[in-house]
Structures are given as C-alpha cells and as structure tokens.
Short mmCIF file of C-alpha atoms and ligand atoms in Angstrom, two decimals:
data_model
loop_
_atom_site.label_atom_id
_atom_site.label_comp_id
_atom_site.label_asym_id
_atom_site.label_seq_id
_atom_site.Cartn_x
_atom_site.Cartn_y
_atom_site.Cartn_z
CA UNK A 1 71.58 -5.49 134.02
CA UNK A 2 69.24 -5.29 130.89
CA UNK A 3 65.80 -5.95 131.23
CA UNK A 4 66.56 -9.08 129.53
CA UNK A 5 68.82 -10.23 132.01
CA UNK A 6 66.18 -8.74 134.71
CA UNK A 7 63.81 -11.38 133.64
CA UNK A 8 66.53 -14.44 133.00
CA UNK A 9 67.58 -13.92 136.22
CA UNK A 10 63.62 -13.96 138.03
CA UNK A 11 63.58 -17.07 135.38
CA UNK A 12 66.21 -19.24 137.24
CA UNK A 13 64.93 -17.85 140.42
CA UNK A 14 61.32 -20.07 139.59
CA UNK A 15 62.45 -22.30 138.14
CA UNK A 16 64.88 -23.54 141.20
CA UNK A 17 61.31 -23.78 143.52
CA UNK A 18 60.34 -27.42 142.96
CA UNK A 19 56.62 -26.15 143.26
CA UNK A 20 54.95 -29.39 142.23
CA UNK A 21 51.03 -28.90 142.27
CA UNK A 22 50.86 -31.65 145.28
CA UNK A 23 53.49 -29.60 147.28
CA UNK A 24 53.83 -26.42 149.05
CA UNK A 25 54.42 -23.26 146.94
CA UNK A 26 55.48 -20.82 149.77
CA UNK A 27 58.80 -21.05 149.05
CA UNK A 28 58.26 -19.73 145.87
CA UNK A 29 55.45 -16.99 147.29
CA UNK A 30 57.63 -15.42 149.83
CA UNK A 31 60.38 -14.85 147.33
CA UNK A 32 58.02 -12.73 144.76
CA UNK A 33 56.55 -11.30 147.68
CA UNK A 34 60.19 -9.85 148.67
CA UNK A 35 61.13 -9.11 145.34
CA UNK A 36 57.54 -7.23 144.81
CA UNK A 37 58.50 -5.51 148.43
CA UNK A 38 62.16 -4.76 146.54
CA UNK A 39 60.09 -2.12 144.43
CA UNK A 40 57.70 -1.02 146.86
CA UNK A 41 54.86 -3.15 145.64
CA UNK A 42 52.50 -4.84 148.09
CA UNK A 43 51.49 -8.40 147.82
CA UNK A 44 48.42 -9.89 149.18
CA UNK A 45 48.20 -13.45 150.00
CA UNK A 46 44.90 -15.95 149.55
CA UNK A 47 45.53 -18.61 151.29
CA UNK A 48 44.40 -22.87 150.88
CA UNK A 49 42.92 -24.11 153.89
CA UNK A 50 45.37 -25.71 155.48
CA UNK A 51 47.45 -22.49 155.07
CA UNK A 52 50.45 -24.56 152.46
CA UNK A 53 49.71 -23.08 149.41
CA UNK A 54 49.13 -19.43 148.98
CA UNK A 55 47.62 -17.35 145.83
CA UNK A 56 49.53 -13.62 145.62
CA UNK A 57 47.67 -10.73 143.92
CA UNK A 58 49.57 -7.07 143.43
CA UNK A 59 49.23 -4.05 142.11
CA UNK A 60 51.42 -1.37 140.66
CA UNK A 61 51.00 1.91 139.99
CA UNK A 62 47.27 4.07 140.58
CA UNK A 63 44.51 2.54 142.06
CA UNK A 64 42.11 3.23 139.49
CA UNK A 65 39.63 1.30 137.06
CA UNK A 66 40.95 0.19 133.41
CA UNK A 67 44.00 -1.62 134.33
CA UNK A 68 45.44 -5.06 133.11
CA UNK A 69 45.66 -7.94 134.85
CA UNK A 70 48.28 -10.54 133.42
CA UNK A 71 47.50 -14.08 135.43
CA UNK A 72 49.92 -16.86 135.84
CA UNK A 73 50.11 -20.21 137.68
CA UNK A 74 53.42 -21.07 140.12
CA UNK A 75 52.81 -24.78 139.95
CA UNK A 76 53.55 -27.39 137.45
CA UNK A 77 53.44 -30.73 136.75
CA UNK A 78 55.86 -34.04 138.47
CA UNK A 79 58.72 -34.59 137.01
CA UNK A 80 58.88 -38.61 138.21
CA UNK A 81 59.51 -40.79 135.85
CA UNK A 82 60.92 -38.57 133.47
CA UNK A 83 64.15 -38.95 131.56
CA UNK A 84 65.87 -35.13 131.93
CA UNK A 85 69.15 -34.30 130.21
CA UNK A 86 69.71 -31.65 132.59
CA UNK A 87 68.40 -31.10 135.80
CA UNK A 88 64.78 -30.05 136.35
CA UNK A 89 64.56 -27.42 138.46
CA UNK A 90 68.00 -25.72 137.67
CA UNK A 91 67.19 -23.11 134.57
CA UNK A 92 69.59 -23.89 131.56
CA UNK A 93 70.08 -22.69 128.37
CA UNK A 94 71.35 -24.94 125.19
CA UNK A 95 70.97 -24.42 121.70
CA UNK A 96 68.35 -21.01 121.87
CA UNK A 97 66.28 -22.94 124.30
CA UNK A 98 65.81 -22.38 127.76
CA UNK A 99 65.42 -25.96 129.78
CA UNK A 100 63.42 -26.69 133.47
CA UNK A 101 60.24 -27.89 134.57
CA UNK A 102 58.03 -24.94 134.00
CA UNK A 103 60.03 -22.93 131.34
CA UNK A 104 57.26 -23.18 129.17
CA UNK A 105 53.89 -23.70 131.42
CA UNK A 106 54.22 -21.74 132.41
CA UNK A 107 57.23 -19.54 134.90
CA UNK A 108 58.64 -18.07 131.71
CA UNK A 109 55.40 -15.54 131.56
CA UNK A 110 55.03 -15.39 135.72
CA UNK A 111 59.45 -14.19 135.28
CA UNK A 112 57.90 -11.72 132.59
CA UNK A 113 55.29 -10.39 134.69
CA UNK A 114 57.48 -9.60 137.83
CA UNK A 115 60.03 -7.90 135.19
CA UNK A 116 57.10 -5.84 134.05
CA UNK A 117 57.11 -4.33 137.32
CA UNK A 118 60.29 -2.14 137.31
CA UNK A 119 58.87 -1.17 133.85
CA UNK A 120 55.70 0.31 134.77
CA UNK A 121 57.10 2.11 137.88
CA UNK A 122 59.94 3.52 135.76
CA UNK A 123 56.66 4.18 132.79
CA UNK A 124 55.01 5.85 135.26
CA UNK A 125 51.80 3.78 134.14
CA UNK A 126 48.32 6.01 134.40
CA UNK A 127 46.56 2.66 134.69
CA UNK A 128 47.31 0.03 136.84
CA UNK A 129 49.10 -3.39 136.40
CA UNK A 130 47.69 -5.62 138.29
CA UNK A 131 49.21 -9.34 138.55
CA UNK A 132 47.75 -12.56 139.85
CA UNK A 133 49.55 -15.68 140.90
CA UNK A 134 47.79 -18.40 141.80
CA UNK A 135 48.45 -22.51 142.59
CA UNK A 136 46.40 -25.73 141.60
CA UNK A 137 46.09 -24.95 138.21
CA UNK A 138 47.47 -28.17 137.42
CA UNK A 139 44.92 -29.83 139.41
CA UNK A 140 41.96 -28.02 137.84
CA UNK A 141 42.37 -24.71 137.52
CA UNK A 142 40.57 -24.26 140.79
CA UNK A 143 43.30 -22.39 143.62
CA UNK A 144 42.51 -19.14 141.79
CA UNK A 145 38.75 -19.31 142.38
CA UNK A 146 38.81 -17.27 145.55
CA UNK A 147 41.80 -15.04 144.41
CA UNK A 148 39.91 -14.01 141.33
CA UNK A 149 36.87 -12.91 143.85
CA UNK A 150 39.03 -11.29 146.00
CA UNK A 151 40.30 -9.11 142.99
CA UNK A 152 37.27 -8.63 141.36
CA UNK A 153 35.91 -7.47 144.93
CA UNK A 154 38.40 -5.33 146.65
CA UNK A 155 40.68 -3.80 143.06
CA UNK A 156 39.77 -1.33 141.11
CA UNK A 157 37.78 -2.89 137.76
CA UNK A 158 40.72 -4.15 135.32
CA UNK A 159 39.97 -3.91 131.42
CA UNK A 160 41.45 -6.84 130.60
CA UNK A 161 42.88 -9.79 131.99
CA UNK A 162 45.81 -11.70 130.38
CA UNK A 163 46.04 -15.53 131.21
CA UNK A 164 49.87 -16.43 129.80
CA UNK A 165 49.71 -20.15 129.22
CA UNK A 166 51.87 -20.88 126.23
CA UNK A 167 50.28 -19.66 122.49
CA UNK A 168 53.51 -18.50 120.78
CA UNK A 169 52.31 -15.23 122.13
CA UNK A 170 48.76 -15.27 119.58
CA UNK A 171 45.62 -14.38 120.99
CA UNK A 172 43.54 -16.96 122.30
CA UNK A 173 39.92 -15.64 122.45
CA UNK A 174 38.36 -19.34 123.65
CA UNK A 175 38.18 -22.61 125.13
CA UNK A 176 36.46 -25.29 126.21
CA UNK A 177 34.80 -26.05 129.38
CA UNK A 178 35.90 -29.37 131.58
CA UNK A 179 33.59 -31.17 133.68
CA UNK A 180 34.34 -34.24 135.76
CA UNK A 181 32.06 -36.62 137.46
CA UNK A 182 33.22 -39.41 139.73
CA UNK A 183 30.44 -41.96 139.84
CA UNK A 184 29.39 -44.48 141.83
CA UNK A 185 26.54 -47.26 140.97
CA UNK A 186 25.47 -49.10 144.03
CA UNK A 187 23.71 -52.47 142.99
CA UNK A 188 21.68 -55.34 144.70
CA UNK A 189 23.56 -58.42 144.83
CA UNK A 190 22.12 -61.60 143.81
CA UNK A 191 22.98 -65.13 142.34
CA UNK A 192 23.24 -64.40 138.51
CA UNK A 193 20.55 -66.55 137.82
CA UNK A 194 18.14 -64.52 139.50
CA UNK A 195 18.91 -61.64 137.54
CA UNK A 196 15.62 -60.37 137.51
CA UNK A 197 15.67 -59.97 141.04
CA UNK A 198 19.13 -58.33 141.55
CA UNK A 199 20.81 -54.89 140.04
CA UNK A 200 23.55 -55.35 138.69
CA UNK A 201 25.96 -51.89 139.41
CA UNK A 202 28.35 -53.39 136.12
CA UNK A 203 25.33 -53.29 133.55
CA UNK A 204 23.66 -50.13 134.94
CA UNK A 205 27.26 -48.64 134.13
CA UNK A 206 27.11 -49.92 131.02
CA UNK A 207 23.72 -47.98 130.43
CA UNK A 208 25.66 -44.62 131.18
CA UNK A 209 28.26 -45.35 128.87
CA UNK A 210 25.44 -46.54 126.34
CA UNK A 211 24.32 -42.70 127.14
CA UNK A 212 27.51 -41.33 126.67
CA UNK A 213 28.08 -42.83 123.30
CA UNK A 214 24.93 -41.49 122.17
CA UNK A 215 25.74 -38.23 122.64
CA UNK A 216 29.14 -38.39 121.22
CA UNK A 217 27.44 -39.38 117.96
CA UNK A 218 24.43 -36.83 118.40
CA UNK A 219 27.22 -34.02 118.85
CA UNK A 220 29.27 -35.27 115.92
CA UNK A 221 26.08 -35.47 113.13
CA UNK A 222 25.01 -31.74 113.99
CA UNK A 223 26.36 -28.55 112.19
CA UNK A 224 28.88 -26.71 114.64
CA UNK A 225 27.33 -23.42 115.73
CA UNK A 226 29.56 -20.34 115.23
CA UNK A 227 31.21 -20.66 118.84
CA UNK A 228 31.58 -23.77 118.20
CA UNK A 229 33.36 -24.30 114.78
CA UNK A 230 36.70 -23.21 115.61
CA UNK A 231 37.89 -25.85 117.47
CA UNK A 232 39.50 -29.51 116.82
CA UNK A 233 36.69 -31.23 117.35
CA UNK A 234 33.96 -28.46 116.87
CA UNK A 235 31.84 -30.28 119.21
CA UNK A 236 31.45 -31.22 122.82
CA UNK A 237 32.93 -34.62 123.60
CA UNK A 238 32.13 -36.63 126.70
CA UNK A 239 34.73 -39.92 127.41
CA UNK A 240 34.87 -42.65 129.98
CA UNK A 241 38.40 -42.72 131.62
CA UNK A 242 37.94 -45.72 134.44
CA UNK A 243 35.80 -48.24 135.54
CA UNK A 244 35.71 -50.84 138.11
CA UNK A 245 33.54 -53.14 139.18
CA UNK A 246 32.18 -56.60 140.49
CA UNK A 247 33.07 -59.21 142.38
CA UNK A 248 32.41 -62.77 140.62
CA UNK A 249 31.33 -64.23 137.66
CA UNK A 250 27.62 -65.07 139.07
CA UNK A 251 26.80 -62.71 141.41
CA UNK A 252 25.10 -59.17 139.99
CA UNK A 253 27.51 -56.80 140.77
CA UNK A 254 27.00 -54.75 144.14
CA UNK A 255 29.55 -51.45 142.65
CA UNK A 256 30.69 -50.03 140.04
CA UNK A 257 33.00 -46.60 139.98
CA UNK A 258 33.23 -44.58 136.66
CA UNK A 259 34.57 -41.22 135.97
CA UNK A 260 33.27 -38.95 133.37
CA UNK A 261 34.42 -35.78 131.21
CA UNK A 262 32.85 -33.84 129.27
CA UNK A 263 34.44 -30.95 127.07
CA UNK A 264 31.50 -28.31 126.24
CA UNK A 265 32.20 -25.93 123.57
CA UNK A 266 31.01 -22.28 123.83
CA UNK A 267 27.47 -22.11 122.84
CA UNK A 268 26.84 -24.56 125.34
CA UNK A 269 26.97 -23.67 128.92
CA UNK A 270 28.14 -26.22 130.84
CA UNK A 271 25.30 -26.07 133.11
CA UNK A 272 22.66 -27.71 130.09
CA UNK A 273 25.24 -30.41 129.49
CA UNK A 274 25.14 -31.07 133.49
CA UNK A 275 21.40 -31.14 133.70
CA UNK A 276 21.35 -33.47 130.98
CA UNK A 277 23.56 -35.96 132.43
CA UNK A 278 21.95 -35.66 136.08
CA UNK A 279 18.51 -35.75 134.84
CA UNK A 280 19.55 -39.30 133.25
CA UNK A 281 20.96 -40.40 136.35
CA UNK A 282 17.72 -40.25 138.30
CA UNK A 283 15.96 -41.53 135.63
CA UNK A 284 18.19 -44.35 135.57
CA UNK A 285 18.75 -44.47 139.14
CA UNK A 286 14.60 -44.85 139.44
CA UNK A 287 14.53 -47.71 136.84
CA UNK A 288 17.31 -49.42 139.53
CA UNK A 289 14.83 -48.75 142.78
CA UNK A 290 11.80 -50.11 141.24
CA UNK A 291 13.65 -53.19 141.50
CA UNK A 292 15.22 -52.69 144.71
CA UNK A 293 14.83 -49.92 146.81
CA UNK A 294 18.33 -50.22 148.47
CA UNK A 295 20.31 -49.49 145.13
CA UNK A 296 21.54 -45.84 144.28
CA UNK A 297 23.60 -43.65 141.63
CA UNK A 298 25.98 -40.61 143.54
CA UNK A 299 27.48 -38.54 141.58
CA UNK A 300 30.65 -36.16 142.43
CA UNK A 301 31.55 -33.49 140.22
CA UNK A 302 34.96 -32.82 141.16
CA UNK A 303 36.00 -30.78 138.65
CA UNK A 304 34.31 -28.06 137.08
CA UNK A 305 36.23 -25.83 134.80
CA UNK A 306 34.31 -23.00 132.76
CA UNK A 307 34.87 -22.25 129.79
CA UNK A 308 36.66 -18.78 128.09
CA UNK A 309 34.01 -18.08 125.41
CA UNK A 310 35.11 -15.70 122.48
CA UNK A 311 33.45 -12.14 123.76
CA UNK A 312 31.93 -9.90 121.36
CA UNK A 313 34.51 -6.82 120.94
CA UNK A 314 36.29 -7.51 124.01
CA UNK A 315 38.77 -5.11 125.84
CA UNK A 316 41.15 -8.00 126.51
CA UNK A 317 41.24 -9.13 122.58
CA UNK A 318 41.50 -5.59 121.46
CA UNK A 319 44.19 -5.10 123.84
CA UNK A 320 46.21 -8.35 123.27
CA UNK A 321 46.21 -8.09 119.39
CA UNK A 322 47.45 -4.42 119.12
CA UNK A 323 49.84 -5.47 121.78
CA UNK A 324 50.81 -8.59 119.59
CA UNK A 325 49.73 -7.60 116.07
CA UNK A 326 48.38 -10.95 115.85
CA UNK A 327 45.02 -10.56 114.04
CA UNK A 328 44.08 -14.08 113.52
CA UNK A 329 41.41 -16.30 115.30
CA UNK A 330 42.64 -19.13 117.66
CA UNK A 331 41.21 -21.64 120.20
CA UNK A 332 42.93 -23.89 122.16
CA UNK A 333 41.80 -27.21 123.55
CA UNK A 334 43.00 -27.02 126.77
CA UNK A 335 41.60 -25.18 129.86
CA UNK A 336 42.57 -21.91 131.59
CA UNK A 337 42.09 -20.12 134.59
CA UNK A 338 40.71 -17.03 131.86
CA UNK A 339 37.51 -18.68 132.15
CA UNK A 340 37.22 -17.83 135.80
CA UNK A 341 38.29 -14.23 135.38
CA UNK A 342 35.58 -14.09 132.45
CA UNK A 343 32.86 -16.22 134.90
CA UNK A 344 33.54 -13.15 137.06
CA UNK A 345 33.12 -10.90 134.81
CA UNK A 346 35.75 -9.99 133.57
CA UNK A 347 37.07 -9.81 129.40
CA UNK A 348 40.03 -12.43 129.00
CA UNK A 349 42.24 -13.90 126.77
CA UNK A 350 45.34 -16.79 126.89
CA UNK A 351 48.26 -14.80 125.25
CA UNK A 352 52.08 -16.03 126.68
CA UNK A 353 55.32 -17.20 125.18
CA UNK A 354 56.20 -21.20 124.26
CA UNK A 355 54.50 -23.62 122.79
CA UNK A 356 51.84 -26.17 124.99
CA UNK A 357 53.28 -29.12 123.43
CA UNK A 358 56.57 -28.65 125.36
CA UNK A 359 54.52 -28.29 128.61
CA UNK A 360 54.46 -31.25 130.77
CA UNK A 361 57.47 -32.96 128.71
CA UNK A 362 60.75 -34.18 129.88
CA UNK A 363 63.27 -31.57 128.62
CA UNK A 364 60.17 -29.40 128.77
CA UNK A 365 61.91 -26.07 126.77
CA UNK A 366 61.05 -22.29 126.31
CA UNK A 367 62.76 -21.08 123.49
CA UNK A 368 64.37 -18.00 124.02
CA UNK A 369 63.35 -15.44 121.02
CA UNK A 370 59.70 -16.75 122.69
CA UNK A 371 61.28 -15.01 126.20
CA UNK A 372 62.35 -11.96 124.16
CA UNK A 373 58.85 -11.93 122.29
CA UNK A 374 56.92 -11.94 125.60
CA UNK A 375 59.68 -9.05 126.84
CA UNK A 376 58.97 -7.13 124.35
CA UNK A 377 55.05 -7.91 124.83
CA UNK A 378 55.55 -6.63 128.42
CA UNK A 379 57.57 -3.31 126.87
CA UNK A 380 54.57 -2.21 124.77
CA UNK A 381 51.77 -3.24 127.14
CA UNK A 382 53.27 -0.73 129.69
CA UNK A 383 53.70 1.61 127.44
CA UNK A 384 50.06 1.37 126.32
CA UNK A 385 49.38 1.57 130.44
CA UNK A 386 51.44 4.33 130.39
CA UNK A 387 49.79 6.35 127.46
ZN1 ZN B 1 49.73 -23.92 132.55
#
C-alpha cells in the first residue's frame, strides 16, 4: 500500500469508533495502541477517573530533547438529530470529499499522525516524534490536562507542539481564552410589596447582566492592543447564555441560575478578567446581606480554557510555516488544547487539514487534496526530524 492508502485505511479505522465525547473511547484507544505496538512503538495510557476514557501519549524514535509533538483529540461531537446522507461513522468518499463524523475535527489529522509513524521509523528521525491523543476536548478541552503534565514531566523537552484542529493546514499562532461560570443567586423571599425587606435573586441577576453589558461596551470603545487586533472581534466578549428564575408574580424571587462566558483575548490573562468578575460578586453579594444575612452569590467556574497567545519567535511557528510555507498571520476563534501545551510551557500552534466550518455538521466532510496536504505535511516534518 502507498502511504496514502496507509493513512485512508487508519481513516476508516476512526472513523468506524462511535467515540462520542459522553461515551467511552477505549475502543478506539486499544486499537492505536495495537497498531502503535504493530511498529514497535509503546503507548502510555492516562486514564479518567472512572477508568472509561483513556488519553494515549507515544513516542518514536530517540529519547532526546527537541522533538515534535503533533496533538489530536479521539472524540467528537453527537450526531442526534442530524440529517446524514451516508452513514456517520462508516468513512466514505464522494465527489473529492471524504464523509463521517470526525473527518474533519478532527480523525483526519489523528489517521495522519499514526501514518507518520512508519515514516519516521523508516526516516530514521534524530529527534523524536512524539504524539498525544487525548478525549473531552469536545467538552472543554480539559481530558488532556493531566496527559500534557505527564508529557511535559516524564518526555524528553519537545520543540514544538502541533495541535491539528482544522486550518486548511495555515498556521494558527493564537486564540482566545474560554471561561465559564455557572451562577447561582440565592434571594430572601418576601411578599412583593415589601420589597424593601426581601432580595430578590431575579433583579440581583439582572445587576450581573447590567455588569456584563458594561463591559461589553467598555471592551468595544477601546483601541485593540497588538495581541489583540487580529481577531473577529478584537476584543474580549462576555455573554449570558441561560437564566432561570422565580416563582410568582409577587413574591421576590428566592433563585436565580445564570451561566456566564467570557472570551479573553491575548493581552489579557484570563486570571484579571476572573478577578474582575469575582470581586463584583462579593461586592454585590455584600449589598444582598446587608439586607438579609441569609442570601448568597456561588459561583462555579466549570470551564476554564487558556488561551494560545501568539509567542515571540516561537519554535512551533518557525517550524509549522517552513513545514507549510504558509507565511501569513491567522487566529482562530475557537479554543484548543495548544493553550494547555503552551500553559505548560511549551511553544504551540493549531496547524491540520479541513476546514472548522464542516466540523460539527451533518455530512461533516474532509476534502481529500486537504488529506493529501496534511500527508505531505507529515512527509516533510519527518524529514526535517530526520535532518
Ligand atoms: Zn476539534
């Protein structure tokens, strides 16, 4: 077979392991781990905590420092609901295009990574590959947090990491943080004509919206820093998904739930923007207690994504672009799991095959001179490991 078919034929493998972010992905692990075993590579697992998902890290060729890591997620997103012309999870090709859930986000790059392996043991690679597959991207980005430590602690120091999420193969040098807050405003009910008396959980919500909104409109009137002006909008954004609360038309409402996100763009640190919002919660939350003692704000951030700021000559960008020729400056709006491997200290880019706005579609597509791009990607990255 041609290294082509090599990685078609890893493709359909993948692709044919519903690995839905809610589900189990061992089905999926224990293949790559016997097809890593195939070519003598070792696999290490990092397991979930209930032991039904599994991250798998590897490494081919020397254990030394200045290696590559190229990063990719096994899950991906439901399929319910969705009107398919062909079926999901079986890989099929029409018209150039390459069809099934996670074609595109993103099993095309993890098939291109395994197919790399052959490669670099044939190469004879002076510098290892190193490749990291993790789960719960989908859900946060946050299943590779303690395979990224692991790495960073017990592997010899990569140069560079690649994160593949789909960028038509151009060099993604930054994104945006996520943070998510589920809140939870605990009133003091009373009859609404004793308002004075009584906290109402609905209208203290409304005063963290009224916050919200503020900064949206603070963050829009200022001049983007340099980080900052890149992206679509070049500012950070906070929104209001949900809310829910009261009970009755005269009584001052006892809860209200909320959930908050906010986008920070590099320059600044997710951290200040956190501060900022907690700080306003107690203040608020002490305005509410004066009144009744009883009444509280909690707060759970359950999501906390960091963000893949553009490095200053970095290894990975210098890599990726004389990799890809691509020479250009792009950021993306979505999150990555780069921004762990940078938090821990690693340089990272997003560089991988297909386009984001077929991910998470019905009919979600790869097309296939993207596969043969990120082939050839794969070709002249070992050689460069090789050199
Ligand atoms: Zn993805």
């Amino acid at each position: 077979m041609t290294d082509f078919e090599d990685a078609m034929s890893i493709l359909g493998r993948l692709i044919a392991f519903p690995t839905v972010s809610r589900d189990s992905n061992l089905a999926l692990v224990d293949w790559v781990e016997s097809y890593l075993a195939s070519h003598g590579v070792k696999a290490t697992r990092v397991w979930n905590d209930d032991r039904t998902k599994a991250n798998l890290y590897a490494s081919v060729g020397p254990a030394v420092a200045g290696g590559v890591i190229l990063s990719g997620h096994s899950d991906v997103v439901p399929v319910d609901g969705q009107d398919w012309t062909s079926d999901p999870w079986t890989l099929t090709e029409r018209d150039g295009r390459l069809y099934g859930r996670g074609t595109c986000d993103m099993k095309g790059f993890v098939a291109l990574m395994l197919a790399a392996v052959p490669m670099a043991i044939a190469a004879g690679v002076k510098r290892p590959l190193q490749l990291a597959i993790s789960y719960d991207e989908e859900l946060g980005c946050d299943g590779c947090i303690p395979m990224v430590a692991e790495m960073a602690q017990t592997l010899p120091r990569a140069a560079a990491v690649i994160v593949g999420e789909p960028s038509r193969m151009k060099v993604v040098t930054g994104h945006k943080a996520g943070i998510g807050y589920r809140v939870d405003v605990k009133g003091y009910e009373v009859h609404s004509s004793l308002v004075d008396r009584g906290v109402s959980a609905v209208m203290e919500a409304g005063r963290i919206i009224q916050w919200v909104n503020e900064r949206n409109a603070e963050n829009r009137a200022r001049v983007p820093g340099p980080l900052a002006a890149p992206f679509d909008p070049p500012w950070t954004t906070l929104h209001v998904g949900r809310i829910h609360g009261g009970t009755a038309d005269n009584i001052t409402a006892g809860d209200c739930n909320l959930t908050i996100d906010m986008r920070p763009v590099p320059g600044e640190p997710s951290t200040d923007w956190q501060r900022a919002f907690e700080a306003e919660i107690a203040r608020l939350e002490a305005g509410m207690q004066a009144v009744h003692a009883g009444t509280a704000i909690r707060l759970d951030r359950y999501f906390d994504m960091p963000m893949l700021v553009p490095e200053r000559e970095g290894a990975a960008e210098r890599l990726a672009r004389a990799v890809t020729g691509d020479n250009a400056t792009h950021v993306v709006s979505y999150g990555t799991e780069a921004g762990h491997f940078q938090a821990a200290g690693y340089s990272a880019v997003v560089c991988g095959p297909g386009d984001i706005a077929q991910a998470h579609q019905p009919d979600e597509y790869l097309e296939v001179s993207e596969f043969r791009a990120g082939l050839d990607f794969m070709k002249r990255l070992v050689a460069q490991l090789a050199a």
